[in-house]
Coordinates of C-alpha atoms in Angstrom, one line a residue:
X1 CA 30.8 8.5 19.8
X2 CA 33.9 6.5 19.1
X3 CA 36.8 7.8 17.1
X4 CA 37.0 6.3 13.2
X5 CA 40.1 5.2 12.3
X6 CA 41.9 7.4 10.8
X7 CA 41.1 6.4 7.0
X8 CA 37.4 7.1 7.3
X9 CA 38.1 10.7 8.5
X10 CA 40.1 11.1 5.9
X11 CA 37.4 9.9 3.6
X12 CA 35.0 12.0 4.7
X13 CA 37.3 15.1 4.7
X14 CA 37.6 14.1 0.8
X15 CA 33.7 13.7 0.0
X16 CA 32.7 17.1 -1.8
X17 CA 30.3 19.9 -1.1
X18 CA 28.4 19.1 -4.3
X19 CA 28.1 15.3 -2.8
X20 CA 27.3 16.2 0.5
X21 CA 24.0 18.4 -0.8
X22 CA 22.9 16.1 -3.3
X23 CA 19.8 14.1 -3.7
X24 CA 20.4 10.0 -2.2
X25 CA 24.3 11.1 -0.9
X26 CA 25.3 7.4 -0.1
X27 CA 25.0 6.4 -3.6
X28 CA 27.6 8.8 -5.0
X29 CA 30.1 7.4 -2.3
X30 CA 32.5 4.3 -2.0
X31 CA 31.0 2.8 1.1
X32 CA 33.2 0.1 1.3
X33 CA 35.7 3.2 2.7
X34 CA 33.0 4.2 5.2
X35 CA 31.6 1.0 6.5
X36 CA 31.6 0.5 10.5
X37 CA 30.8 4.3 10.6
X38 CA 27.4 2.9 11.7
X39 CA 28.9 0.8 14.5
X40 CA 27.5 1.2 17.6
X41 CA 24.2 2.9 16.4
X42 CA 21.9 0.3 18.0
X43 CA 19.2 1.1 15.5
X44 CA 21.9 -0.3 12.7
X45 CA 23.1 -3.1 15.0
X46 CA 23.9 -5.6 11.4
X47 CA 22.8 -3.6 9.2
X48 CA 25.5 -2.8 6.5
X49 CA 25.9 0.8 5.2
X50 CA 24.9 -0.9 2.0
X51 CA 21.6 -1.6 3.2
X52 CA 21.0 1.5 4.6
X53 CA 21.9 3.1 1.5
X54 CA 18.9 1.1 0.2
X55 CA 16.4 2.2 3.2
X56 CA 17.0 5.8 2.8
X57 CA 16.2 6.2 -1.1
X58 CA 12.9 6.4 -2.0
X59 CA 11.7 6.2 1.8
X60 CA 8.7 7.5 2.7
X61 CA 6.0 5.5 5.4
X62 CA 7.5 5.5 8.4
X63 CA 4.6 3.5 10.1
X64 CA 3.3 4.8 13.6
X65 CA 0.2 2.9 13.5
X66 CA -1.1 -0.4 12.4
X67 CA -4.8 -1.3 11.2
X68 CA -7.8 1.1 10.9
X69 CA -10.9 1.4 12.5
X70 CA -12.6 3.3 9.8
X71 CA -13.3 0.4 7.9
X72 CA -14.4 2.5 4.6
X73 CA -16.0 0.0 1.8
X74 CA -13.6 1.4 -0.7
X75 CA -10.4 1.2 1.0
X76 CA -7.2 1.5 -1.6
X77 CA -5.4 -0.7 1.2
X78 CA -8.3 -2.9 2.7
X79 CA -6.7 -2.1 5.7
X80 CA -7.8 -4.8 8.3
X81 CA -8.7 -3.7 11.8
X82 CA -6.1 -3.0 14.8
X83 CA -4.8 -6.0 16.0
X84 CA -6.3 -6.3 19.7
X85 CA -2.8 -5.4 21.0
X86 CA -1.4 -2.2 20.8
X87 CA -1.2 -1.6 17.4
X88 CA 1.3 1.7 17.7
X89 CA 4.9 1.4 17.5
X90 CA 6.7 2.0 20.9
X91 CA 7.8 5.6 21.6
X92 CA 11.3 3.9 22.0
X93 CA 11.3 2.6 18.7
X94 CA 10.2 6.0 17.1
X95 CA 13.2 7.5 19.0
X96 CA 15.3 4.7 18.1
X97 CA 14.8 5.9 14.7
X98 CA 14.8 9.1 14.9
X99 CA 17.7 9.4 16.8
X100 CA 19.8 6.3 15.0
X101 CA 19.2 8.3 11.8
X102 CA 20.5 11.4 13.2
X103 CA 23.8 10.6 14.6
X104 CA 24.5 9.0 11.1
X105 CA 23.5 12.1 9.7
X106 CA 26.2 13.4 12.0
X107 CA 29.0 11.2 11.5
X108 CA 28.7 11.1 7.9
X109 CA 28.1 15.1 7.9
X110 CA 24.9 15.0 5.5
X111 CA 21.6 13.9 5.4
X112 CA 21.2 10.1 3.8
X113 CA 17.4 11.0 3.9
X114 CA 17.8 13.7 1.3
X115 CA 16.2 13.5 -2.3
X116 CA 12.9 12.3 -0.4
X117 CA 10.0 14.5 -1.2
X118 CA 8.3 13.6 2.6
X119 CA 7.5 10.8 4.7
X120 CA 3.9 9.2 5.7
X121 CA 3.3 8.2 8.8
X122 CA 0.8 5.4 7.8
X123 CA 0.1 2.6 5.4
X124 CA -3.3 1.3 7.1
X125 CA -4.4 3.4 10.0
X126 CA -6.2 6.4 10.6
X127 CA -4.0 10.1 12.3
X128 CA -5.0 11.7 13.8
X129 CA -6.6 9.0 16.5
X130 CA -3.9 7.3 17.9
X131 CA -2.0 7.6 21.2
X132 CA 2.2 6.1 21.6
X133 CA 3.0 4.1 24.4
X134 CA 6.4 4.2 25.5
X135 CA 8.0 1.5 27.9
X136 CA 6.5 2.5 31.1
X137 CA 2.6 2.7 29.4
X138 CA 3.3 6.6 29.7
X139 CA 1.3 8.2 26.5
X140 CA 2.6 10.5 23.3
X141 CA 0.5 12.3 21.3
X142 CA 0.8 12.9 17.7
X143 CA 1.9 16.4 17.8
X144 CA 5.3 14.9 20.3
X145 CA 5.8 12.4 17.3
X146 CA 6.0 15.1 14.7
X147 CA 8.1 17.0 16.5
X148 CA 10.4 14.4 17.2
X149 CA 10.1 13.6 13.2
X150 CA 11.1 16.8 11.8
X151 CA 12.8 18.0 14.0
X152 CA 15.4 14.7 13.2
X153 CA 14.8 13.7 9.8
X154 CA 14.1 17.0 8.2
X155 CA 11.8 15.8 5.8
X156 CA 8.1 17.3 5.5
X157 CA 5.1 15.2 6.8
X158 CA 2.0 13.7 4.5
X159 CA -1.5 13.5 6.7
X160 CA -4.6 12.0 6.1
X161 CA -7.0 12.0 8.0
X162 CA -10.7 10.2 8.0
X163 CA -11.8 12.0 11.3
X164 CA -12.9 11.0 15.1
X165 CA -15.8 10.1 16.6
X166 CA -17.0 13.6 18.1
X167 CA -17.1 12.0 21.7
X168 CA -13.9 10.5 21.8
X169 CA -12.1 13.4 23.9
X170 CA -8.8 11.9 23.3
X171 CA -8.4 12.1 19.8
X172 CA -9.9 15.5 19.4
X173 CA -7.2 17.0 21.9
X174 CA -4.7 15.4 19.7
X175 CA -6.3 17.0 17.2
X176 CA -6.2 20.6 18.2
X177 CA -2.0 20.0 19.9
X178 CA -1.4 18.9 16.4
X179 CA -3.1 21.9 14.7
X180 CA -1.1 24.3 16.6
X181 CA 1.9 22.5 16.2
X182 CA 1.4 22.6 12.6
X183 CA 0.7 26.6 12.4
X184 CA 3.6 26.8 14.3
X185 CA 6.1 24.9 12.0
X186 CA 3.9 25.3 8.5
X187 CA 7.2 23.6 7.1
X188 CA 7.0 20.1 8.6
X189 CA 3.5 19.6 6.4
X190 CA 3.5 19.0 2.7
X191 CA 0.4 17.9 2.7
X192 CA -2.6 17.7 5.1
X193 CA -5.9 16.5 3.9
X194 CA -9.2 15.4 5.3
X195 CA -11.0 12.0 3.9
X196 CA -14.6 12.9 3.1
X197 CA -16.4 10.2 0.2
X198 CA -19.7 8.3 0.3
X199 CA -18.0 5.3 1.2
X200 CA -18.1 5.3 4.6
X201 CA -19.8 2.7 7.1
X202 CA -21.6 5.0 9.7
X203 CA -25.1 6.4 9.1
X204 CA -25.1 9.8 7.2
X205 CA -26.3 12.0 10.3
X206 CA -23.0 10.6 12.2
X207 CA -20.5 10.7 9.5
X208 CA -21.4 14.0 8.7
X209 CA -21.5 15.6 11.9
X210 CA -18.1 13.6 12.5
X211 CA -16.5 15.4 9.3
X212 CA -18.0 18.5 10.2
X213 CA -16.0 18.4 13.4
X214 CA -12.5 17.1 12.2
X215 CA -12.8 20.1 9.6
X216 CA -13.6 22.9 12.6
X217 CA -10.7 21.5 14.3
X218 CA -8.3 22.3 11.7
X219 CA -10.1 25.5 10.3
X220 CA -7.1 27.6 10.7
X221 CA -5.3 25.0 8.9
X222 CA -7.6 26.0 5.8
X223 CA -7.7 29.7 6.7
X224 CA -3.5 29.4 6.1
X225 CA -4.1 27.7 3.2
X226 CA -2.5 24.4 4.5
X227 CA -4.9 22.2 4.6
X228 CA -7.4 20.5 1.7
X229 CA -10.4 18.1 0.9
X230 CA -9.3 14.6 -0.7
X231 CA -13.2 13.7 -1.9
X232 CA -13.5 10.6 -3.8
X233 CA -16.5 9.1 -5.7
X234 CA -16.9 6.4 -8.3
X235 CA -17.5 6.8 -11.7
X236 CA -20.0 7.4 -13.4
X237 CA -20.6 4.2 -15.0
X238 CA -19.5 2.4 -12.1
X239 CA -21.5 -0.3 -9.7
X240 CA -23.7 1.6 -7.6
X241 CA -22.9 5.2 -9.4
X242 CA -26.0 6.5 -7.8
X243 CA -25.3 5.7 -4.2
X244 CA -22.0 6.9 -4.6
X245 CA -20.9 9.1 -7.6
X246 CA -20.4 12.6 -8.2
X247 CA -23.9 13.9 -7.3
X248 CA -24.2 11.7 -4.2
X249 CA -20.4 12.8 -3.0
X250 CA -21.6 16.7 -4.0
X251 CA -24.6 16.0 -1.9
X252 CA -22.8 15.0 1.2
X253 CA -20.2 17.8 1.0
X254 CA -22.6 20.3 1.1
X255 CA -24.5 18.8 3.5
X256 CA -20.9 18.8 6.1
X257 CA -20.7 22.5 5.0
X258 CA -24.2 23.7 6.3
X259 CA -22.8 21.7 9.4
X260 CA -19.7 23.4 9.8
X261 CA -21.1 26.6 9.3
X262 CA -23.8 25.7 12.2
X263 CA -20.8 24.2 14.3
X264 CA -18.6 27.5 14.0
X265 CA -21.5 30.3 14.0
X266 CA -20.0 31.1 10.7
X267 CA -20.6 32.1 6.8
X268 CA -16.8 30.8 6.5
X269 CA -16.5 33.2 3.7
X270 CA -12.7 33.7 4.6
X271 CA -12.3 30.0 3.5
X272 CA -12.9 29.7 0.0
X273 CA -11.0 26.6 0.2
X274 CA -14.0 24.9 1.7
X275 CA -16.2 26.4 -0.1
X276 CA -18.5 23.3 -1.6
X277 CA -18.5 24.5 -5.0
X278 CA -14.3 24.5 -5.2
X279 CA -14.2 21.1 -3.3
X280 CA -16.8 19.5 -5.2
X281 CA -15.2 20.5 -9.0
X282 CA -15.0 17.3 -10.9
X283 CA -12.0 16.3 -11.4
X284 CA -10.6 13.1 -12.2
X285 CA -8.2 12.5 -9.2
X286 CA -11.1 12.3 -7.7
X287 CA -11.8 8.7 -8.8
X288 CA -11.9 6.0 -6.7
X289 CA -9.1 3.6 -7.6
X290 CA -9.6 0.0 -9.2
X291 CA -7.7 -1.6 -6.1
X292 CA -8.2 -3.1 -2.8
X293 CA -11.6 -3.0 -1.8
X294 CA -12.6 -0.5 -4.0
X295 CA -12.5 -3.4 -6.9
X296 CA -16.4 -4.2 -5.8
X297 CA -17.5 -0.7 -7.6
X298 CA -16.1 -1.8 -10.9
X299 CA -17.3 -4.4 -13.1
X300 CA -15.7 -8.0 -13.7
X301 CA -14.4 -7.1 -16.9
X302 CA -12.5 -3.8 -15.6
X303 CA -11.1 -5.6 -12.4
X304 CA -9.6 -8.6 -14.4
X305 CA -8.4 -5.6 -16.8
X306 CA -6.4 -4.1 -14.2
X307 CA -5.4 -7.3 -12.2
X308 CA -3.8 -8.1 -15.7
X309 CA -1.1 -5.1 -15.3
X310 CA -0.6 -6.1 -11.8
X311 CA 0.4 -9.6 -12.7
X312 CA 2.4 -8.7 -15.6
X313 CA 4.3 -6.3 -12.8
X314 CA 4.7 -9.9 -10.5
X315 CA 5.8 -11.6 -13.2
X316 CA 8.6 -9.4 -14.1
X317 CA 9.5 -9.7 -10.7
X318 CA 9.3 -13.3 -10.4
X319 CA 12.0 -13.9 -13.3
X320 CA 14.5 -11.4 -12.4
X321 CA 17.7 -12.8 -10.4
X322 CA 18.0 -11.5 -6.9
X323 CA 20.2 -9.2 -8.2
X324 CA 18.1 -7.7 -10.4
X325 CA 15.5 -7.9 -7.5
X326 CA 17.8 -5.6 -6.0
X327 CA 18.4 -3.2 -8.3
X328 CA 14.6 -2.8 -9.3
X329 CA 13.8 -2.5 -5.7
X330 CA 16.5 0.3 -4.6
X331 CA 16.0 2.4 -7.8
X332 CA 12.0 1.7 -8.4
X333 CA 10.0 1.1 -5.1
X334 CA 9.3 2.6 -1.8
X335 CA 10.0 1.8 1.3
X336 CA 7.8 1.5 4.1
X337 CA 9.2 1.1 7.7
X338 CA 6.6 -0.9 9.5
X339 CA 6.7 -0.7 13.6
X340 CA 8.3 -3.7 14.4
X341 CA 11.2 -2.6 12.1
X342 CA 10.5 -4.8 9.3
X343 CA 11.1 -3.4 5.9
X344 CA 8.6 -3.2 3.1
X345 CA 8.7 -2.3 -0.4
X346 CA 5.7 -1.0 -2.9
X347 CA 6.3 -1.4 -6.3
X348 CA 5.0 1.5 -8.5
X349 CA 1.7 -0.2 -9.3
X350 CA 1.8 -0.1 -5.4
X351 CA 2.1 -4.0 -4.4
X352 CA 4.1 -5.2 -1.7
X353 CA 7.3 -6.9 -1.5
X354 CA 8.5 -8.2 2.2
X355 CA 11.9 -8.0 2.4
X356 CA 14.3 -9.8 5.1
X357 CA 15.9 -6.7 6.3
X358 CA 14.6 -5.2 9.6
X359 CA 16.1 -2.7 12.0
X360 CA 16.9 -3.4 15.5
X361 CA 13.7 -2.0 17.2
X362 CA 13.4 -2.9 20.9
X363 CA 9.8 -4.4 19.5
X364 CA 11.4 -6.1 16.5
X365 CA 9.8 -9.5 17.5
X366 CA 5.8 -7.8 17.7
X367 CA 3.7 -9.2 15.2
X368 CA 2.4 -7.2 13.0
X369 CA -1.0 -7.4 10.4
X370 CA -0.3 -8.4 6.9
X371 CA -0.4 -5.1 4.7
X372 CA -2.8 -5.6 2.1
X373 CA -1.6 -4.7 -1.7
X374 CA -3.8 -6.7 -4.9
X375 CA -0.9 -8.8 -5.7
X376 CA 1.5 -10.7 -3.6
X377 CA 4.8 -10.4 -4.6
X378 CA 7.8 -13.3 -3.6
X379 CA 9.7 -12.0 -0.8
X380 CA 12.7 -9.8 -1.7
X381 CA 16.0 -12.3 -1.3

């Protein structure tokens, strides 16, 4: 690391305790004092401390995959399929971040990730089936990018996870390396979930024997009372309510249960978490959401209903100045990291806004898929 003049130390020196530990640090300093304390942190190569101080608040996808094989009619995202390339960001890259993050960290003596509540590793793809490449095609497995996460950002992981095919060796070895990483480090997890919903496109026989499998994997996540059931159905009144409402999602639940009880030789009466009648309480998070593809359940008049409030939301942004843009952005929206290094936003009504800032990933020129929000948004000035 090369020595900061002699101003910035004495900066630093100045910054209090109070700052240092407080939620989204950069914004309580003068940057202006500070900036070039990025310099030679190829990850930052020009990018300003000012737009870093934008990155790090609100951050939270950090993408390690692109497109989804899963394919579920309902998808919130409409996530599109891999593209045919390698859809996973480059070990490198993940590094690259990790470490580029780190040794600002260092520098500046705090965290600029703090006030984050956790970071997902995915805006369209399924975890935990995927395998990182680095450079010289040698693999990574999930549990090595976690580790390499947490261990350098500090910030707990979100996992969702709509399963494997039972025969697909690769992913259920991932699987069971990230389970035990996870018992191991219960803190790097604030949330870990499995997908189950009538939505699915396989027939029932195969999606509920693959369900029933993902969920023996991570049995002692349940048993340590990490792990949980995201089970969504339409409503009652919605298209198609019998094929996929309550009762029909109720009905394939319990029929994954009497599988994983079959599967593990077990009355799984130490996991009351799984137990079908506390997974399949009806609750109304449990609603599918009137978005992405999940718009064909509902009826014209509720779709153009909701479209309404996301338009409204474009407009808004559509007349403000590109100052206001940036405000908006840095105090109201997310941002999503995709693995090229291009920057996203998504607004609280969760549409998208491309932005022209992208960090210096060795794969910043890979194209990527679009990432599907309801509404497109103009591109953040």
């Amino acid at each position: 690391m090369k020595i900061q003049p002699t101003s910035v130390n004495k900066y630093l020196k100045s910054i209090s305790p109070q700052i240092r530990d407080t939620a989204f640090p950069l914004e309580k300093i003068h940057l202006p004092q500070l900036e070039g304390i990025q310099k030679d942190i190829v990850l930052f190569e020009n990018t300003s401390l000012e737009d870093i101080k934008f990155i790090s608040k609100w951050f939270q996808v950090l993408n390690l995959a692109r497109g989804c094989k899963e394919q579920c009619t309902f998808c919130l995202r409409n996530a599109l399929k891999p593209l045919k390339e390698n859809s996973t960001i480059l070990w490198e890259d993940l590094t690259r971040f990790t470490g580029g993050i780190s040794k600002l960290n260092e520098r500046l003596g705090f965290n600029i990730l703090q006030g984050n509540s956790h970071i997902t590793l995915f805006e369209d793809a399924n975890l935990p089936v995927i395998q990182i490449k680095d450079s010289n095609d040698e693999t990574h497995s999930l549990k090595d990018a976690v580790h390499e996460i947490y261990s350098k950002l500090k910030l707990p992981i979100v996992f969702v996870t709509a399963g494997w095919s039972p025969s697909d060796k690769n992913s259920h070895q991932n699987a069971e390396e990230l389970c035990n990483y996870i018992l191991q480090n219960p803190d790097c997890v604030k949330e870990f979930a499995v997908s189950v919903n009538p939505f699915h496109r396989y027939n029932r026989d195969f999606y509920t024997t693959k369900i029933a499998n993902t969920l023996k994997t991570f049995l002692p996540l349940y048993k340590g009372g990490i792990a949980s059931i995201l089970l969504k159905y339409n409503y009652p009144d919605g298209i198609k309510a019998e094929e996929n409402g309550y009762n029909a999602a109720t009905s394939l639940y319990e029929e994954i249960f009497e599988k994983l009880k079959l599967l593990t030789g077990s009355q799984l009466e130490e996991y009351e978490i799984l137990k079908p009648e506390n997974v399949t309480r009806e609750r109304d998070d449990n609603y599918i959401e009137n978005k992405g593809r999940g718009q064909k359940f509902f009826s014209p008049e509720a779709v153009q209903k909701n479209n309404k409030k996301l338009f409204v939301e474009s407009f808004q942004w559509l007349t403000m100045t590109p100052e206001q843009k940036r405000e908006f952005a840095y105090n109201y929206t997310t941002k999503n990291v995709d693995i090229n290094g291009q920057i996203y936003l998504i607004t609280p009504s969760e549409q998208l806004i491309e932005t022209q800032m992208k960090l210096n990933f060795v794969n910043k020129d890979k194209i990527t898929a679009p990432i599907h929000t309801d509404v497109k948004f103009k591109k953040m000035d």
